[in-house]
CSV table of C-alpha atoms and ligand atoms in Angstrom, one decimal:
chain,number,residue,atom,x,y,z
A,1,MET,CA,-164.2,196.9,111.8
A,2,LYS,CA,-161.8,196.8,114.4
A,3,LEU,CA,-158.7,198.4,113.5
A,4,PRO,CA,-155.3,196.6,114.4
A,5,THR,CA,-154.6,199.6,116.9
A,6,ASP,CA,-153.1,197.3,120.0
A,7,PRO,CA,-149.7,195.9,119.8
A,8,ALA,CA,-149.6,193.7,121.8
A,9,GLN,CA,-152.8,191.8,120.3
A,10,ASN,CA,-150.8,192.2,116.5
A,11,LEU,CA,-148.0,190.7,118.5
A,12,ALA,CA,-149.8,187.3,119.9
A,13,ALA,CA,-151.5,186.7,116.2
A,14,LEU,CA,-148.0,186.7,115.1
A,15,ILE,CA,-146.6,184.6,117.6
A,16,ARG,CA,-149.5,182.0,116.9
A,17,CYS,CA,-148.0,181.5,113.3
A,18,PRO,CA,-145.1,179.1,113.0
A,19,SER,CA,-142.8,180.7,110.7
A,20,VAL,CA,-139.8,179.1,111.1
A,21,THR,CA,-138.1,179.7,108.1
A,22,PRO,CA,-138.6,179.0,105.5
A,23,ALA,CA,-142.5,178.1,106.4
A,24,GLU,CA,-144.6,181.4,105.4
A,25,GLY,CA,-146.9,179.5,108.7
A,26,GLY,CA,-149.2,181.9,108.7
A,27,ALA,CA,-147.8,184.8,109.5
A,28,LEU,CA,-147.7,187.1,106.0
A,29,GLN,CA,-151.3,186.1,106.0
A,30,THR,CA,-151.8,187.3,109.3
A,31,LEU,CA,-149.9,190.7,108.5
A,32,GLU,CA,-152.5,191.2,105.2
A,33,ASP,CA,-155.6,190.8,107.1
A,34,MET,CA,-154.5,193.3,109.4
A,35,LEU,CA,-153.3,195.5,106.6
A,36,LYS,CA,-156.0,195.4,104.3
A,37,PRO,CA,-158.8,197.2,106.5
A,38,LEU,CA,-156.0,199.7,107.0
A,39,GLY,CA,-155.8,200.7,103.1
A,40,PHE,CA,-153.0,199.0,102.2
A,41,ALA,CA,-152.1,197.0,98.6
A,42,VAL,CA,-150.9,194.3,99.8
A,43,ALA,CA,-148.4,191.6,97.4
A,44,ARG,CA,-146.8,188.5,98.6
A,45,PRO,CA,-144.0,187.6,95.9
A,46,ILE,CA,-142.1,184.0,96.3
A,47,PHE,CA,-138.4,184.1,95.2
A,48,SER,CA,-136.9,181.1,94.6
A,49,GLU,CA,-132.7,180.0,93.7
A,50,ASP,CA,-131.4,177.0,92.9
A,51,GLY,CA,-130.1,175.2,96.3
A,52,THR,CA,-132.5,177.4,98.4
A,53,PRO,CA,-135.8,177.1,99.7
A,54,ASN,CA,-138.8,179.1,98.1
A,55,ILE,CA,-139.8,182.2,100.2
A,56,GLU,CA,-142.5,184.1,100.1
A,57,ASN,CA,-142.3,188.0,101.0
A,58,LEU,CA,-144.9,190.6,101.7
A,59,TYR,CA,-144.5,193.9,100.4
A,60,ALA,CA,-147.8,196.5,101.4
A,61,ARG,CA,-148.1,200.4,100.5
A,62,ARG,CA,-150.3,202.7,101.4
A,63,SER,CA,-150.5,204.9,99.3
A,64,GLY,CA,-150.4,209.2,100.1
A,65,ASN,CA,-148.9,212.5,98.6
A,66,GLY,CA,-146.1,213.1,100.6
A,67,PRO,CA,-142.5,211.6,101.4
A,68,HIS,CA,-142.6,207.8,101.6
A,69,LEU,CA,-141.9,205.8,104.9
A,70,MET,CA,-140.3,202.2,104.7
A,71,PHE,CA,-140.9,199.9,107.8
A,72,ALA,CA,-138.6,196.7,106.9
A,73,GLY,CA,-138.5,193.5,109.0
A,74,HIS,CA,-138.9,189.9,108.8
A,75,THR,CA,-141.4,187.2,109.9
A,76,ASP,CA,-140.0,184.6,109.9
A,77,VAL,CA,-138.2,182.6,113.3
A,78,VAL,CA,-135.5,180.2,114.4
A,79,PRO,CA,-136.3,176.9,115.0
A,80,VAL,CA,-137.5,176.6,118.9
A,81,GLY,CA,-134.9,173.1,119.7
A,82,ASP,CA,-136.5,171.5,122.9
A,83,GLU,CA,-139.9,172.1,122.9
A,84,ALA,CA,-140.4,170.6,126.2
A,85,ALA,CA,-137.8,173.1,127.5
A,86,TRP,CA,-139.9,176.2,127.2
A,87,THR,CA,-141.6,176.9,130.1
A,88,HIS,CA,-144.3,178.9,127.8
A,89,PRO,CA,-145.0,177.3,124.8
A,90,PRO,CA,-143.2,178.6,121.5
A,91,PHE,CA,-146.3,179.7,119.5
A,92,ALA,CA,-149.3,180.0,122.3
A,93,ALA,CA,-148.1,184.2,123.0
A,94,GLU,CA,-149.0,184.0,126.9
A,95,ILE,CA,-148.6,186.9,129.1
A,96,ALA,CA,-146.9,186.4,132.6
A,97,ASN,CA,-145.9,188.9,135.1
A,98,GLY,CA,-146.9,191.6,132.1
A,99,GLU,CA,-144.8,190.3,129.6
A,100,MET,CA,-145.3,188.2,126.3
A,101,TYR,CA,-143.5,184.8,125.6
A,102,GLY,CA,-143.0,183.4,122.3
A,103,ARG,CA,-140.7,182.7,119.5
A,104,GLY,CA,-140.0,185.8,117.3
A,105,ALA,CA,-141.2,188.2,120.5
A,106,VAL,CA,-138.3,190.1,120.1
A,107,ASP,CA,-136.9,189.4,116.8
A,108,MET,CA,-138.5,191.0,115.4
A,109,LYS,CA,-142.5,190.3,115.1
A,110,GLY,CA,-142.3,192.7,118.0
A,111,GLY,CA,-141.1,195.3,115.8
A,112,ILE,CA,-143.8,194.5,113.2
A,113,ALA,CA,-146.6,194.3,115.3
A,114,CYS,CA,-145.6,197.9,116.9
A,115,PHE,CA,-145.1,199.4,113.4
A,116,ILE,CA,-148.7,198.0,112.3
A,117,ALA,CA,-150.6,199.6,115.9
A,118,ALA,CA,-148.9,203.2,114.9
A,119,VAL,CA,-150.4,203.2,111.5
A,120,ALA,CA,-153.8,202.1,112.5
A,121,ARG,CA,-153.6,204.6,115.9
A,122,HIS,CA,-152.7,207.5,112.9
A,123,ILE,CA,-155.9,206.5,111.0
A,124,GLU,CA,-158.2,206.3,113.8
A,125,ASN,CA,-156.9,209.1,116.0
A,126,ASN,CA,-155.6,211.4,113.0
A,127,GLY,CA,-157.0,210.0,109.6
A,128,GLY,CA,-154.4,208.5,107.0
A,129,PRO,CA,-150.9,209.8,106.8
A,130,LYS,CA,-150.5,212.6,104.5
A,131,GLY,CA,-147.3,210.5,103.1
A,132,SER,CA,-147.2,206.8,101.8
A,133,VAL,CA,-145.8,204.4,104.5
A,134,SER,CA,-145.2,200.6,103.3
A,135,LEU,CA,-144.0,197.6,105.0
A,136,LEU,CA,-141.1,195.3,103.5
A,137,ILE,CA,-141.2,192.0,104.8
A,138,THR,CA,-139.4,189.4,104.4
A,139,GLY,CA,-139.4,185.5,105.0
A,140,ASP,CA,-135.8,184.9,104.8
A,141,GLU,CA,-133.6,186.5,107.2
A,142,GLU,CA,-132.5,184.1,109.6
A,143,GLY,CA,-132.6,180.9,107.4
A,144,PRO,CA,-130.0,181.8,104.0
A,145,ALA,CA,-131.2,184.9,103.6
A,146,ILE,CA,-131.2,184.9,99.3
A,147,ASN,CA,-134.5,185.0,98.6
A,148,GLY,CA,-135.8,187.8,101.0
A,149,THR,CA,-134.8,191.4,101.6
A,150,VAL,CA,-132.5,192.3,98.3
A,151,LYS,CA,-134.7,190.5,95.9
A,152,LEU,CA,-137.6,192.0,97.4
A,153,LEU,CA,-136.0,195.6,97.2
A,154,ASP,CA,-135.1,195.2,93.7
A,155,TRP,CA,-138.3,193.8,93.3
A,156,ALA,CA,-140.0,196.7,94.3
A,157,ALA,CA,-137.8,199.3,92.8
A,158,ALA,CA,-138.2,197.7,89.6
A,159,LYS,CA,-142.1,198.0,90.1
A,160,GLY,CA,-141.1,202.2,90.8
A,161,GLU,CA,-141.3,202.1,94.6
A,162,LYS,CA,-138.9,204.8,95.9
A,163,TRP,CA,-138.6,205.6,99.3
A,164,ASP,CA,-137.2,208.5,101.4
A,165,ALA,CA,-136.7,207.0,104.4
A,166,SER,CA,-136.8,203.3,106.1
A,167,ILE,CA,-136.8,202.1,109.8
A,168,VAL,CA,-135.3,199.0,110.6
A,169,GLY,CA,-137.1,196.7,113.1
A,170,GLU,CA,-134.7,194.7,114.2
A,171,PRO,CA,-134.3,194.3,118.0
A,172,THR,CA,-131.0,195.8,119.8
A,173,ASN,CA,-131.0,196.8,123.5
A,174,PRO,CA,-128.7,195.7,125.6
A,175,ASP,CA,-130.3,196.9,128.9
A,176,ALA,CA,-133.4,198.1,128.6
A,177,LEU,CA,-136.4,198.2,125.8
A,178,GLY,CA,-135.7,201.0,123.2
A,179,ASP,CA,-132.5,201.7,124.7
A,180,MET,CA,-130.8,201.6,121.6
A,181,ILE,CA,-131.5,203.2,118.0
A,182,LYS,CA,-129.0,203.1,115.3
A,183,ILE,CA,-128.8,204.4,112.2
A,184,GLY,CA,-126.6,201.8,109.7
A,185,ARG,CA,-124.4,199.1,110.9
A,186,ARG,CA,-120.4,198.5,109.7
A,187,GLY,CA,-119.4,196.5,106.8
A,188,SER,CA,-118.7,193.2,107.8
A,189,LEU,CA,-115.7,190.8,105.4
A,190,SER,CA,-114.3,187.8,106.6
A,191,GLY,CA,-110.8,186.5,104.7
A,192,SER,CA,-108.0,184.4,105.6
A,193,VAL,CA,-104.2,183.9,104.3
A,194,ILE,CA,-102.6,180.9,103.4
A,195,VAL,CA,-99.0,181.3,103.7
A,196,ASN,CA,-96.7,178.6,102.1
A,197,GLY,CA,-93.7,177.7,103.5
A,198,ARG,CA,-91.2,174.6,102.8
A,199,GLN,CA,-91.1,172.1,105.8
A,200,GLY,CA,-88.0,170.8,107.7
A,201,HIS,CA,-86.5,169.9,110.6
A,202,ALA,CA,-86.0,173.1,113.3
A,203,ALA,CA,-82.2,172.0,113.3
A,204,TYR,CA,-81.9,173.0,110.2
A,205,PRO,CA,-84.0,176.4,109.3
A,206,GLN,CA,-81.6,177.3,106.8
A,207,LEU,CA,-82.9,174.3,104.3
A,208,ALA,CA,-86.5,175.2,104.9
A,209,ASP,CA,-89.0,178.4,105.1
A,210,ASN,CA,-91.0,178.7,107.9
A,211,PRO,CA,-94.4,179.6,106.7
A,212,VAL,CA,-95.2,180.6,110.1
A,213,ARG,CA,-92.6,183.4,110.2
A,214,GLY,CA,-94.2,184.6,106.9
A,215,LEU,CA,-97.8,184.9,109.0
A,216,MET,CA,-96.1,186.7,111.7
A,217,SER,CA,-95.1,189.8,109.4
A,218,LEU,CA,-98.7,189.1,107.0
A,219,VAL,CA,-100.9,189.3,110.4
A,220,ASP,CA,-98.9,192.3,112.0
A,221,ALA,CA,-99.6,194.0,108.9
A,222,LEU,CA,-103.1,193.7,109.2
A,223,LEU,CA,-103.2,194.8,113.0
A,224,HIS,CA,-101.2,197.9,112.8
A,225,PRO,CA,-101.7,200.7,111.9
A,226,VAL,CA,-105.5,201.7,112.7
A,227,PHE,CA,-107.7,201.4,109.3
A,228,ASP,CA,-109.1,204.8,110.5
A,229,ARG,CA,-110.0,206.2,113.4
A,230,GLY,CA,-114.0,206.2,113.4
A,231,THR,CA,-116.4,209.0,111.7
A,232,LYS,CA,-119.2,211.1,112.5
A,233,ASP,CA,-121.8,208.0,112.9
A,234,PHE,CA,-119.5,205.2,113.2
A,235,GLN,CA,-116.8,203.4,115.4
A,236,PRO,CA,-113.6,203.3,114.1
A,237,THR,CA,-112.7,200.2,111.0
A,238,ASN,CA,-111.6,196.7,113.2
A,239,LEU,CA,-109.8,194.0,112.0
A,240,GLU,CA,-110.2,190.6,114.5
A,241,VAL,CA,-107.6,188.0,113.5
A,242,THR,CA,-110.2,184.9,113.9
A,243,SER,CA,-108.3,182.2,114.3
A,244,ILE,CA,-104.2,181.2,113.2
A,245,ASP,CA,-104.1,177.3,112.2
A,246,VAL,CA,-100.8,175.4,111.6
A,247,GLY,CA,-101.7,172.3,112.8
A,248,ASN,CA,-98.2,170.5,113.7
A,249,PRO,CA,-98.3,167.4,116.2
A,250,ALA,CA,-94.4,167.8,116.0
A,251,THR,CA,-92.2,170.7,118.2
A,252,ASN,CA,-89.1,170.2,116.0
A,253,VAL,CA,-90.8,170.2,112.9
A,254,ILE,CA,-90.8,173.6,110.5
A,255,PRO,CA,-94.6,173.1,109.0
A,256,ALA,CA,-95.4,173.1,104.9
A,257,LYS,CA,-98.3,176.0,105.7
A,258,ALA,CA,-99.7,178.2,108.0
A,259,THR,CA,-103.7,179.6,108.0
A,260,ALA,CA,-105.1,183.0,109.8
A,261,THR,CA,-108.6,183.7,109.6
A,262,PHE,CA,-110.0,187.4,110.2
A,263,ASN,CA,-113.0,189.6,110.0
A,264,ILE,CA,-113.1,193.2,109.5
A,265,ARG,CA,-116.3,195.6,110.5
A,266,PHE,CA,-115.7,198.7,108.3
A,267,ASN,CA,-116.9,201.9,108.9
A,268,ASP,CA,-118.5,204.6,105.8
A,269,THR,CA,-114.4,205.8,105.5
A,270,TRP,CA,-114.7,202.3,103.2
A,271,ASP,CA,-116.4,200.0,100.6
A,272,ALA,CA,-116.4,196.6,100.2
A,273,GLU,CA,-114.2,197.4,97.3
A,274,THR,CA,-111.8,199.8,99.1
A,275,VAL,CA,-111.4,197.7,102.2
A,276,GLN,CA,-110.2,194.7,100.2
A,277,ALA,CA,-107.5,196.9,98.0
A,278,GLU,CA,-106.3,198.0,101.3
A,279,ILE,CA,-106.2,194.7,102.6
A,280,HIS,CA,-104.3,193.1,99.8
A,281,ASN,CA,-101.9,196.5,100.1
A,282,ARG,CA,-100.9,195.5,103.5
A,283,LEU,CA,-100.3,192.2,102.6
A,284,ASP,CA,-98.2,192.4,99.5
A,285,GLN,CA,-96.1,194.8,101.4
A,286,ALA,CA,-95.4,193.4,104.3
A,287,ALA,CA,-94.4,190.0,102.6
A,288,GLY,CA,-91.8,191.8,100.7
A,289,ARG,CA,-90.4,192.1,104.6
A,290,LYS,CA,-87.6,190.7,106.1
A,291,LYS,CA,-88.5,191.4,109.6
A,292,TYR,CA,-89.1,187.5,111.1
A,293,ARG,CA,-87.3,186.3,107.8
A,294,PRO,CA,-83.9,187.6,107.8
A,295,GLY,CA,-81.3,186.7,104.7
A,296,LYS,CA,-84.7,185.4,102.8
A,297,LYS,CA,-84.5,186.8,99.3
A,298,THR,CA,-87.6,186.1,98.2
A,299,ALA,CA,-90.7,187.6,99.2
A,300,VAL,CA,-93.4,185.7,101.5
A,301,ASP,CA,-95.5,183.2,99.5
A,302,TYR,CA,-99.4,184.1,100.1
A,303,GLU,CA,-103.0,183.2,98.9
B,1,ZN,ZN1,-134.0,189.8,113.1
């Protein structure tokens, strides 16, 4: 039997499966058909949760005696949009000028196709790898991502699976294919700050409490000083204020409320809890400052 040693053929087979989230679309079956002749034991657990579609996933392992390498990815793809606008049909895997076209070619059926070809070539040329190799493939990455990787990891761990290293086949190639390898990703946390003030006329500020003044102090504290200067492996932690909203159509009315939203990308100096604690601490300290609210006796009232 011919092993799946050709990444282009593997990719074409996967692209021809219309696996738009949450549909399996034949993609996991295609994977199973490629993996079984290579000696993989394949399981396809279905996960569900209220309010989200049931999702089929795949975990395949070729057991050896040595370290365990896991390849992680997903077979689901985003919707095609207006199919008539495609030069090459989204699920046809057409090749033009040496490039294959189709939904998911890059993100990320291409990565899975290459990984399987690499294992197949190793088996064909050198026999089976000494250690264990597994594929942890979800069908829920582009959708709600509730019944996907996290549940699959828990499911496999509960069966006693342990891994020494993992490769994630997500594509990030700003200029050329394969030009970037990442060893991790910064955490992401979004938040919003609402400052409650007291509405009034701009001519009588002593009778009002302008929430924009309070929000200025709070936003100032979020932006300065820097959270850290980066680590050996990651860029500095960075917070971006993504919106400031007052919603006030009048130029001479002090509004009652002001809101800011932000997103922070944090490196391995922090985790979700410590970075939240730091944000709360900065806001609490800033709420008591009088820089933009001279004469105010109370702290900024914020949520
Ligand atoms: Zn992806």
